[in-house]
Tab-separated table of C-alpha atoms in Angstrom:
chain	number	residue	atom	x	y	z
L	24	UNK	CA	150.096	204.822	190.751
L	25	UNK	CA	147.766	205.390	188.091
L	26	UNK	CA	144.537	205.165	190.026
L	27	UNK	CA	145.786	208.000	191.767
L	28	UNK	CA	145.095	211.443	189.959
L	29	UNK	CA	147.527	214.404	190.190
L	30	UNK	CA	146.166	217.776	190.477
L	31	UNK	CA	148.851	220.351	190.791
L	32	UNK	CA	150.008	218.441	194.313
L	33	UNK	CA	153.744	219.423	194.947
L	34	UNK	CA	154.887	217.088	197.654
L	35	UNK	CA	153.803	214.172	199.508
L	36	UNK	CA	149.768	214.375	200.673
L	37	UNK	CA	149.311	215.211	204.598
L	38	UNK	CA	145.399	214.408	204.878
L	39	UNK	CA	142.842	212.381	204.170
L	40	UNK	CA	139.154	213.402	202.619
L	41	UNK	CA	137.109	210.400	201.870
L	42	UNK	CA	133.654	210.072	200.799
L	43	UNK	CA	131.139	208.220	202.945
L	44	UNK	CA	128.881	206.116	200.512
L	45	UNK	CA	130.582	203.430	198.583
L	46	UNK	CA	133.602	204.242	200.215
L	47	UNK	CA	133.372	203.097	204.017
L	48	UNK	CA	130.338	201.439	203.250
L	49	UNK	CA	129.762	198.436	200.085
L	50	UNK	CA	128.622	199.829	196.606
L	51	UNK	CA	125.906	202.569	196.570
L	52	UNK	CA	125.623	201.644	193.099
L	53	UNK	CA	124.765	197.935	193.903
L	54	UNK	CA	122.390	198.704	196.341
L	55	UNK	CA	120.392	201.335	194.308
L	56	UNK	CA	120.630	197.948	191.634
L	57	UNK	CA	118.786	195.505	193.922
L	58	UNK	CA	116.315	197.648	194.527
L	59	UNK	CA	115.815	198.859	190.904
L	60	UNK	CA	115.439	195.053	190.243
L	61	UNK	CA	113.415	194.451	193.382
L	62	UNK	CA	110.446	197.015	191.586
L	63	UNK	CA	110.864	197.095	188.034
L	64	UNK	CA	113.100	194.888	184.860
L	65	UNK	CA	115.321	197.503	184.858
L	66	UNK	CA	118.508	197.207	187.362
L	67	UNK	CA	119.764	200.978	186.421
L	68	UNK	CA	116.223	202.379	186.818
L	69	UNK	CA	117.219	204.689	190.110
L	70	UNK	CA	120.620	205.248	188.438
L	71	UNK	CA	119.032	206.383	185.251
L	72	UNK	CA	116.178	208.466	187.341
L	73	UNK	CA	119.052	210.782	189.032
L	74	UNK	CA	121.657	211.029	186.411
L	75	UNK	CA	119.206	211.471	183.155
L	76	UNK	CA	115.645	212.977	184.062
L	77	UNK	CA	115.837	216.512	184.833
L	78	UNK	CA	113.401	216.613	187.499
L	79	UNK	CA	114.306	213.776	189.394
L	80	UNK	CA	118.492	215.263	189.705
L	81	UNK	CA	116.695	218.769	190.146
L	82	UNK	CA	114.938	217.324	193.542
L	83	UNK	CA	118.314	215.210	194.801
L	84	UNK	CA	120.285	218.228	194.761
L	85	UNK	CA	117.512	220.221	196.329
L	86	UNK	CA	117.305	217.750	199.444
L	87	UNK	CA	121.288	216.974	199.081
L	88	UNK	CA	122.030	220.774	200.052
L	89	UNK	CA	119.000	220.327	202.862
L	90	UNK	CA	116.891	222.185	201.443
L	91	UNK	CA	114.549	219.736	200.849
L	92	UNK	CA	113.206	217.082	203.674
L	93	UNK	CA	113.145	213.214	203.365
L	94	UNK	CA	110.084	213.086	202.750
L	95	UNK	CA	109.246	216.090	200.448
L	96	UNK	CA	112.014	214.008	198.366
L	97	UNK	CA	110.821	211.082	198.722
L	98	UNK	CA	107.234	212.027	197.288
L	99	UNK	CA	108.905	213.877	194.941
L	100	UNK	CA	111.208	210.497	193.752
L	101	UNK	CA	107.882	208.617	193.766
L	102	UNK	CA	106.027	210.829	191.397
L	103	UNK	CA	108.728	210.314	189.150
L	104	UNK	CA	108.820	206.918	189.150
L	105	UNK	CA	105.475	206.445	188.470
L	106	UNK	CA	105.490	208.858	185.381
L	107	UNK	CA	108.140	206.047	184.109
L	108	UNK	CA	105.479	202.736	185.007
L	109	UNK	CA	106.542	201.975	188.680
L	110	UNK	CA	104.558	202.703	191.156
L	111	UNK	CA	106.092	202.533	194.825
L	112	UNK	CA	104.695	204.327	198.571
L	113	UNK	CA	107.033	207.181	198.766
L	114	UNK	CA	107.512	206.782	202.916
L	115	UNK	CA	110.567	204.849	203.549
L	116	UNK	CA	111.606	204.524	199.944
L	117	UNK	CA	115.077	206.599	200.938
L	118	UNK	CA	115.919	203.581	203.177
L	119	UNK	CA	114.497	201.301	201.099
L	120	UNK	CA	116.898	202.034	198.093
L	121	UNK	CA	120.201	202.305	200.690
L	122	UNK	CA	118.949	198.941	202.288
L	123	UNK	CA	121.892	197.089	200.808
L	124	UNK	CA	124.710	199.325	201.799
L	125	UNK	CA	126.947	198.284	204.768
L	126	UNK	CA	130.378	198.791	206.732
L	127	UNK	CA	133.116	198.263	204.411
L	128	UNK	CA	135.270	196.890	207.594
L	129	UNK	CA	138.987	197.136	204.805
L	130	UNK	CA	138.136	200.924	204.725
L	131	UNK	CA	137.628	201.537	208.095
L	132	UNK	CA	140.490	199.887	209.131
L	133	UNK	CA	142.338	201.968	206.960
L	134	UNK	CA	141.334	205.069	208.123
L	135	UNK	CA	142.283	204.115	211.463
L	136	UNK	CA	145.463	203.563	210.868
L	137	UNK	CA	145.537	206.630	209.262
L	138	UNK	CA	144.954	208.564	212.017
L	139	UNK	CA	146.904	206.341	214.023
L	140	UNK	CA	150.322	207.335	212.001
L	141	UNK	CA	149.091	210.997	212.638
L	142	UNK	CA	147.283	211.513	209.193
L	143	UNK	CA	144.589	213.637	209.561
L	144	UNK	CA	141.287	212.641	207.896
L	145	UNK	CA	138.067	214.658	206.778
L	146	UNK	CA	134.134	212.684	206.062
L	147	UNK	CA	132.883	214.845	203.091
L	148	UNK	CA	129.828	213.449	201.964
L	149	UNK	CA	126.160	214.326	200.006
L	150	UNK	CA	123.469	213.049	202.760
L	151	UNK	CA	120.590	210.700	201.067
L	152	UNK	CA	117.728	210.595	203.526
L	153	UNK	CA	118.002	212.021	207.516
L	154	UNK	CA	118.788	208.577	208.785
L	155	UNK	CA	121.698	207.266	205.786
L	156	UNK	CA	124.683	207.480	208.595
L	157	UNK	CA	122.416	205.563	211.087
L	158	UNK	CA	124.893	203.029	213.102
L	159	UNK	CA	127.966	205.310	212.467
L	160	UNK	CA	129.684	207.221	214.577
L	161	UNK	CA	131.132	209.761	212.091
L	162	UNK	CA	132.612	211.752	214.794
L	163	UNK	CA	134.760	208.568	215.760
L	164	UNK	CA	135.571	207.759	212.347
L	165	UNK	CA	137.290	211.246	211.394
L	166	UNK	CA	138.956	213.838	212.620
L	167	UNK	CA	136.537	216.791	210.344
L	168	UNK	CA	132.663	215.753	209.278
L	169	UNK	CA	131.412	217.666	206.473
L	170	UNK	CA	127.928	216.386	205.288
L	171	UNK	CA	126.081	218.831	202.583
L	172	UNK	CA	122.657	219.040	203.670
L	173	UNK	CA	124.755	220.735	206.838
L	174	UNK	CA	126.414	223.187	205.128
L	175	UNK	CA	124.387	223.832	202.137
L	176	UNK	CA	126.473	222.977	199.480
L	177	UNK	CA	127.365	219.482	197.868
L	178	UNK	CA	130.005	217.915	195.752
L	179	UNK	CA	131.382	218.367	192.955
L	180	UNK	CA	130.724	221.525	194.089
L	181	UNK	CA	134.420	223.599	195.599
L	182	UNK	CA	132.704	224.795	198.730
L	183	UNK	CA	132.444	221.290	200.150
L	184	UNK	CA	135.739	220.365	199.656
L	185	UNK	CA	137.465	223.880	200.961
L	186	UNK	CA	135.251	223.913	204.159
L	187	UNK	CA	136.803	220.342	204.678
L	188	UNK	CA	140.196	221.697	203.858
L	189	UNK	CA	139.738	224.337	205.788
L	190	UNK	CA	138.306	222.635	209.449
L	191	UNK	CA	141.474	220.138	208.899
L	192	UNK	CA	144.015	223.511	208.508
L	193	UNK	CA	145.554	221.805	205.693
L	194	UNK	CA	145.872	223.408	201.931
L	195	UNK	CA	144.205	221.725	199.580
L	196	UNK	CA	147.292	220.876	197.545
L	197	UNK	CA	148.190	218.602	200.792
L	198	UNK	CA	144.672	216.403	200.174
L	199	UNK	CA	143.960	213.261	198.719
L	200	UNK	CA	140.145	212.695	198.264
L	201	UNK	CA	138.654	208.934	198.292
L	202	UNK	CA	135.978	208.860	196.265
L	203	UNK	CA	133.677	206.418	194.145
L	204	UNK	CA	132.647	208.875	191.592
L	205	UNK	CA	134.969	210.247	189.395
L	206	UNK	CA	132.830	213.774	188.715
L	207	UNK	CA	133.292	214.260	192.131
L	208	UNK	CA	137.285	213.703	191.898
L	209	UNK	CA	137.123	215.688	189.363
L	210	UNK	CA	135.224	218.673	191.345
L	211	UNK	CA	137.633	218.128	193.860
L	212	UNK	CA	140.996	218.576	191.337
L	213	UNK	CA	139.773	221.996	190.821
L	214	UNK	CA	141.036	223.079	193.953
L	215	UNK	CA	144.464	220.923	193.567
L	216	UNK	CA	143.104	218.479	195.510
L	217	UNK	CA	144.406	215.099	194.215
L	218	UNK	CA	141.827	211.978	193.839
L	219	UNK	CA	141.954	208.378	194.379
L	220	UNK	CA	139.535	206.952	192.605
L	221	UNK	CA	137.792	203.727	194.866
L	222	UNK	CA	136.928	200.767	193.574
L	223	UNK	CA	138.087	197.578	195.250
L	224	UNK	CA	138.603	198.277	198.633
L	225	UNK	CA	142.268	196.613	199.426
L	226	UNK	CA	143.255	198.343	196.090
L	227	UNK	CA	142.324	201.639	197.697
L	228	UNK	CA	143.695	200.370	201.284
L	229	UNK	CA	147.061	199.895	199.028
L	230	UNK	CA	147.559	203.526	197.219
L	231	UNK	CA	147.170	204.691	200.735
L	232	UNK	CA	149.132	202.842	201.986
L	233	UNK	CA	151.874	203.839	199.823
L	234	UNK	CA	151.048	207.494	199.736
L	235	UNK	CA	151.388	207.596	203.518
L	236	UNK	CA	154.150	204.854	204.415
L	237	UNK	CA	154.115	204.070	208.404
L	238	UNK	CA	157.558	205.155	209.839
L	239	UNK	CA	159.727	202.505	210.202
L	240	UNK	CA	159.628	200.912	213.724
């Protein structure tokens, strides 16, 4: 399947890791893009904030590996913005910018059939905000739930994915990772951890699907 990525994997897969953000909820991407157009002419102005201006990716990885509050962030994100023209009130803006995510209900049902058939499944995610798995219960949803601001450490960094590995008792060559980022895919290939790269949710409901065929009745 070529949206699946090989990385050193000998054998069929025997778990599950699966972001949480664009993956078992709709785009991140989308909702950071109403937003962006909600405050400014620019729909990649949040995008553009985190991935190009030093400062601004300096304080997301800072509060992504909890060691930086909501709101020191959020202040933080707000000064920022204003230094590029657009002035917004820092409380809330962490919700504010997630405001259009919600359940992907193809993905969920996927992972329960998952761990119906057996498959064991790990939640490795980068927290946004102290409130952005509000309405989930993560602990229902997986069988391992490995959130960075928890443990310190955040993807694409190895730590992340090996502590998920790891809680799961599975090697890492045994893992497929869901994931709506590529980079992190990539992060997680270092440790022979093959990726599936998500896009359209019954295309990802698909390669899994056929990388973990139900037994016949």
């Amino acid at each position: 399947m070529d949206d699946v990525l090989e990385a050193r994997a000998e054998g069929p897969p025997r778990a599950v890791l699966t972001d949480f953000g664009g993956v078992l909820t709709t785009s991140v991407l989308d909702s950071f893009r109403a937003w962006s157009t909600h405050v400014s002419d620019d729909p990649l102005l949040i995008e553009r904030l985190f991935r190009e201006d030093t400062e601004s990716s300096a304080l997301l990885v800072e509060h992504e590996c909890g060691r930086m509050s909501e709101a020191e962030f959020e202040r933080g994100i707000a000064g920022r913005l204003r230094e590029k023209g657009v002035d917004v009130e820092p409380a809330g803006l962490v919700t504010a910018i997630a405001a259009g995510m919600r359940p992907d209900q193809t993905m969920l049902a996927a992972l329960s059939g998952l761990r119906a058939q057996g498959v064991p499944v790990a939640i490795v995610s980068n927290a946004l905000g102290d409130d952005c798995y509000q309405g989930y219960d993560l602990d229902a949803l997986a069988d391992v739930v490995v959130i960075s601001s928890r443990i310190g450490s955040r993807k694409p960094g190895r730590r992340i994915y090996r502590t998920a590995c790891d809680l799961l008792g599975v090697d890492p060559t045994a893992c497929v990772m869901i994931d709506d980022l590529e980079h992190n895919l990539t992060g997680a290939a270092r440790l022979g951890i093959r990726g599936l790269h998500h896009i359209h949710s019954d295309e990802t409901a698909h390669a899994l699907r056929e990388l973990f065929p139900a037994d016949p009745a």
